[in-house]
Amino acid sequence: MLDSVAGIALAVSGLGILHRRRPLPGLLLLAAAALWFLGGAGLPLAHRGPLTHALLGYPGARLTTVTQRLVVVVVYAAALGDLFAPSGAGTMICGLAVLAVAAYRIRSSHGIDRLARRTALLCLALMW
């Protein structure tokens, strides 16, 4: 039941922000929701790719540095390649890399962006 609620929350969030000027965050959340519900079909952690992309790029979902892009590509590859399943090591390494990049983004931002990125870091920490 709670699993379905989480997937529905992702979908509703994606639909809620899809109409904005920049639709990428909404599309990423909708992709995460779709992969959440398809998780039982063999890739239970595939939703981590688009969800990490959305949160790491928050507030606009745009990845601005090579490091950010590299980390997101590794997360997509690990999630779709099911590299998290054999042990917790893959999850720990990816999670720490994502959190390190998110923390650096906070440090290099100012004003309202810093506050938004702090929220994204909290969400990433809870997800990973």
mmCIF file of C-alpha atoms in Angstrom:
data_model
loop_
_atom_site.group_PDB
_atom_site.id
_atom_site.type_symbol
_atom_site.label_atom_id
_atom_site.label_comp_id
_atom_site.label_asym_id
_atom_site.label_seq_id
_atom_site.Cartn_x
_atom_site.Cartn_y
_atom_site.Cartn_z
ATOM 1 C CA MET A 1 0.000 0.000 0.000
ATOM 2 C CA LEU A 2 2.702 2.516 1.008
ATOM 3 C CA ASP A 3 4.670 1.559 -2.080
ATOM 4 C CA SER A 4 1.754 2.602 -4.280
ATOM 5 C CA VAL A 5 1.343 5.852 -2.351
ATOM 6 C CA ALA A 6 4.990 6.753 -3.026
ATOM 7 C CA GLY A 7 4.582 6.100 -6.765
ATOM 8 C CA ILE A 8 1.373 8.111 -6.885
ATOM 9 C CA ALA A 9 3.062 10.977 -5.013
ATOM 10 C CA LEU A 10 5.838 11.063 -7.609
ATOM 11 C CA ALA A 11 3.296 11.087 -10.452
ATOM 12 C CA VAL A 12 1.150 13.829 -8.892
ATOM 13 C CA SER A 13 4.243 15.939 -8.185
ATOM 14 C CA GLY A 14 5.402 15.515 -11.765
ATOM 15 C CA LEU A 15 2.000 16.481 -13.141
ATOM 16 C CA GLY A 16 1.817 19.427 -10.763
ATOM 17 C CA ILE A 17 4.980 21.042 -12.092
ATOM 18 C CA LEU A 18 4.764 19.885 -15.710
ATOM 19 C CA HIS A 19 2.962 23.030 -16.838
ATOM 20 C CA ARG A 20 5.793 25.316 -15.747
ATOM 21 C CA ARG A 21 8.120 27.139 -18.067
ATOM 22 C CA ARG A 22 10.710 24.374 -17.680
ATOM 23 C CA PRO A 23 9.003 20.994 -17.997
ATOM 24 C CA LEU A 24 12.122 18.838 -17.410
ATOM 25 C CA PRO A 25 11.653 18.417 -13.622
ATOM 26 C CA GLY A 26 8.047 17.302 -14.156
ATOM 27 C CA LEU A 27 9.047 14.872 -16.892
ATOM 28 C CA LEU A 28 11.770 13.406 -14.675
ATOM 29 C CA LEU A 29 9.328 12.901 -11.803
ATOM 30 C CA LEU A 30 6.820 11.260 -14.157
ATOM 31 C CA ALA A 31 9.566 8.968 -15.447
ATOM 32 C CA ALA A 32 10.516 8.102 -11.862
ATOM 33 C CA ALA A 33 6.858 7.323 -11.096
ATOM 34 C CA ALA A 34 6.518 5.094 -14.168
ATOM 35 C CA LEU A 35 9.715 3.235 -13.267
ATOM 36 C CA TRP A 36 8.523 2.979 -9.666
ATOM 37 C CA PHE A 37 5.449 1.071 -10.787
ATOM 38 C CA LEU A 38 7.455 -1.013 -13.280
ATOM 39 C CA GLY A 39 9.918 -1.935 -10.542
ATOM 40 C CA GLY A 40 8.319 -5.320 -10.046
ATOM 41 C CA ALA A 41 9.149 -6.165 -13.655
ATOM 42 C CA GLY A 42 12.799 -6.799 -12.900
ATOM 43 C CA LEU A 43 14.382 -3.397 -12.239
ATOM 44 C CA PRO A 44 13.287 -2.477 -8.730
ATOM 45 C CA LEU A 45 15.664 0.479 -8.395
ATOM 46 C CA ALA A 46 15.411 1.999 -11.884
ATOM 47 C CA HIS A 47 13.469 4.974 -10.492
ATOM 48 C CA ARG A 48 16.649 6.203 -8.812
ATOM 49 C CA GLY A 49 18.052 7.505 -12.096
ATOM 50 C CA PRO A 50 15.433 10.116 -12.969
ATOM 51 C CA LEU A 51 14.725 10.911 -9.317
ATOM 52 C CA THR A 52 18.413 11.597 -8.630
ATOM 53 C CA HIS A 53 18.589 13.667 -11.828
ATOM 54 C CA ALA A 54 15.609 15.764 -10.766
ATOM 55 C CA LEU A 55 16.872 16.335 -7.230
ATOM 56 C CA LEU A 56 20.511 16.926 -8.099
ATOM 57 C CA GLY A 57 19.532 19.500 -10.699
ATOM 58 C CA TYR A 58 16.935 21.123 -8.456
ATOM 59 C CA PRO A 59 15.445 23.732 -8.750
ATOM 60 C CA GLY A 60 15.569 23.510 -12.556
ATOM 61 C CA ALA A 61 16.779 19.920 -13.139
ATOM 62 C CA ARG A 62 19.637 21.291 -15.225
ATOM 63 C CA LEU A 63 23.008 19.750 -14.515
ATOM 64 C CA THR A 64 25.633 22.436 -14.942
ATOM 65 C CA THR A 65 28.993 20.728 -14.386
ATOM 66 C CA VAL A 66 30.718 17.681 -15.809
ATOM 67 C CA THR A 67 30.860 16.146 -12.320
ATOM 68 C CA GLN A 68 27.099 16.457 -11.873
ATOM 69 C CA ARG A 69 26.468 14.899 -15.267
ATOM 70 C CA LEU A 70 28.934 12.084 -14.639
ATOM 71 C CA VAL A 71 27.363 11.195 -11.285
ATOM 72 C CA VAL A 72 23.870 11.144 -12.788
ATOM 73 C CA VAL A 73 25.014 8.991 -15.723
ATOM 74 C CA VAL A 74 26.601 6.524 -13.278
ATOM 75 C CA VAL A 75 23.391 6.397 -11.229
ATOM 76 C CA TYR A 76 21.285 5.769 -14.366
ATOM 77 C CA ALA A 77 23.682 3.038 -15.503
ATOM 78 C CA ALA A 78 23.837 1.439 -12.074
ATOM 79 C CA ALA A 79 20.055 1.500 -11.666
ATOM 80 C CA LEU A 80 19.309 0.127 -15.123
ATOM 81 C CA GLY A 81 22.188 -2.340 -15.011
ATOM 82 C CA ASP A 82 20.955 -3.551 -11.637
ATOM 83 C CA LEU A 83 24.369 -2.978 -10.062
ATOM 84 C CA PHE A 84 22.780 -2.253 -6.709
ATOM 85 C CA ALA A 85 21.442 -5.771 -6.272
ATOM 86 C CA PRO A 86 24.586 -7.852 -5.591
ATOM 87 C CA SER A 87 25.594 -5.907 -2.496
ATOM 88 C CA GLY A 88 25.075 -2.669 -0.690
ATOM 89 C CA ALA A 89 28.472 -1.401 -1.883
ATOM 90 C CA GLY A 90 27.120 -0.012 -5.162
ATOM 91 C CA THR A 91 24.345 1.798 -3.338
ATOM 92 C CA MET A 92 26.763 3.256 -0.808
ATOM 93 C CA ILE A 93 29.248 4.457 -3.425
ATOM 94 C CA CYS A 94 26.583 6.033 -5.652
ATOM 95 C CA GLY A 95 24.773 7.534 -2.685
ATOM 96 C CA LEU A 96 27.922 9.108 -1.253
ATOM 97 C CA ALA A 97 28.907 10.518 -4.648
ATOM 98 C CA VAL A 98 25.440 12.029 -5.131
ATOM 99 C CA LEU A 99 25.430 13.536 -1.638
ATOM 100 C CA ALA A 100 28.938 14.964 -2.093
ATOM 101 C CA VAL A 101 27.962 16.666 -5.358
ATOM 102 C CA ALA A 102 24.729 17.975 -3.820
ATOM 103 C CA ALA A 103 26.614 19.363 -0.801
ATOM 104 C CA TYR A 104 29.098 21.093 -3.092
ATOM 105 C CA ARG A 105 26.217 22.648 -5.050
ATOM 106 C CA ILE A 106 24.927 24.156 -1.812
ATOM 107 C CA ARG A 107 28.326 25.558 -1.002
ATOM 108 C CA SER A 108 28.644 27.190 -4.413
ATOM 109 C CA SER A 109 25.173 28.773 -4.429
ATOM 110 C CA HIS A 110 23.650 31.864 -2.873
ATOM 111 C CA GLY A 111 20.270 33.211 -1.820
ATOM 112 C CA ILE A 112 17.101 31.335 -2.707
ATOM 113 C CA ASP A 113 19.036 28.731 -4.730
ATOM 114 C CA ARG A 114 20.976 27.750 -1.622
ATOM 115 C CA LEU A 115 17.753 27.171 0.303
ATOM 116 C CA ALA A 116 16.278 25.124 -2.565
ATOM 117 C CA ARG A 117 19.416 23.025 -2.847
ATOM 118 C CA ARG A 118 19.407 22.342 0.895
ATOM 119 C CA THR A 119 15.927 20.908 0.508
ATOM 120 C CA ALA A 120 17.116 18.797 -2.408
ATOM 121 C CA LEU A 121 20.069 17.529 -0.347
ATOM 122 C CA LEU A 122 17.712 16.458 2.434
ATOM 123 C CA CYS A 123 15.521 14.590 -0.070
ATOM 124 C CA LEU A 124 18.568 12.930 -1.646
ATOM 125 C CA ALA A 125 19.868 11.876 1.774
ATOM 126 C CA LEU A 126 16.507 10.325 2.636
ATOM 127 C CA MET A 127 16.278 8.578 -0.747
ATOM 128 C CA TRP A 128 19.766 7.107 -0.721
#
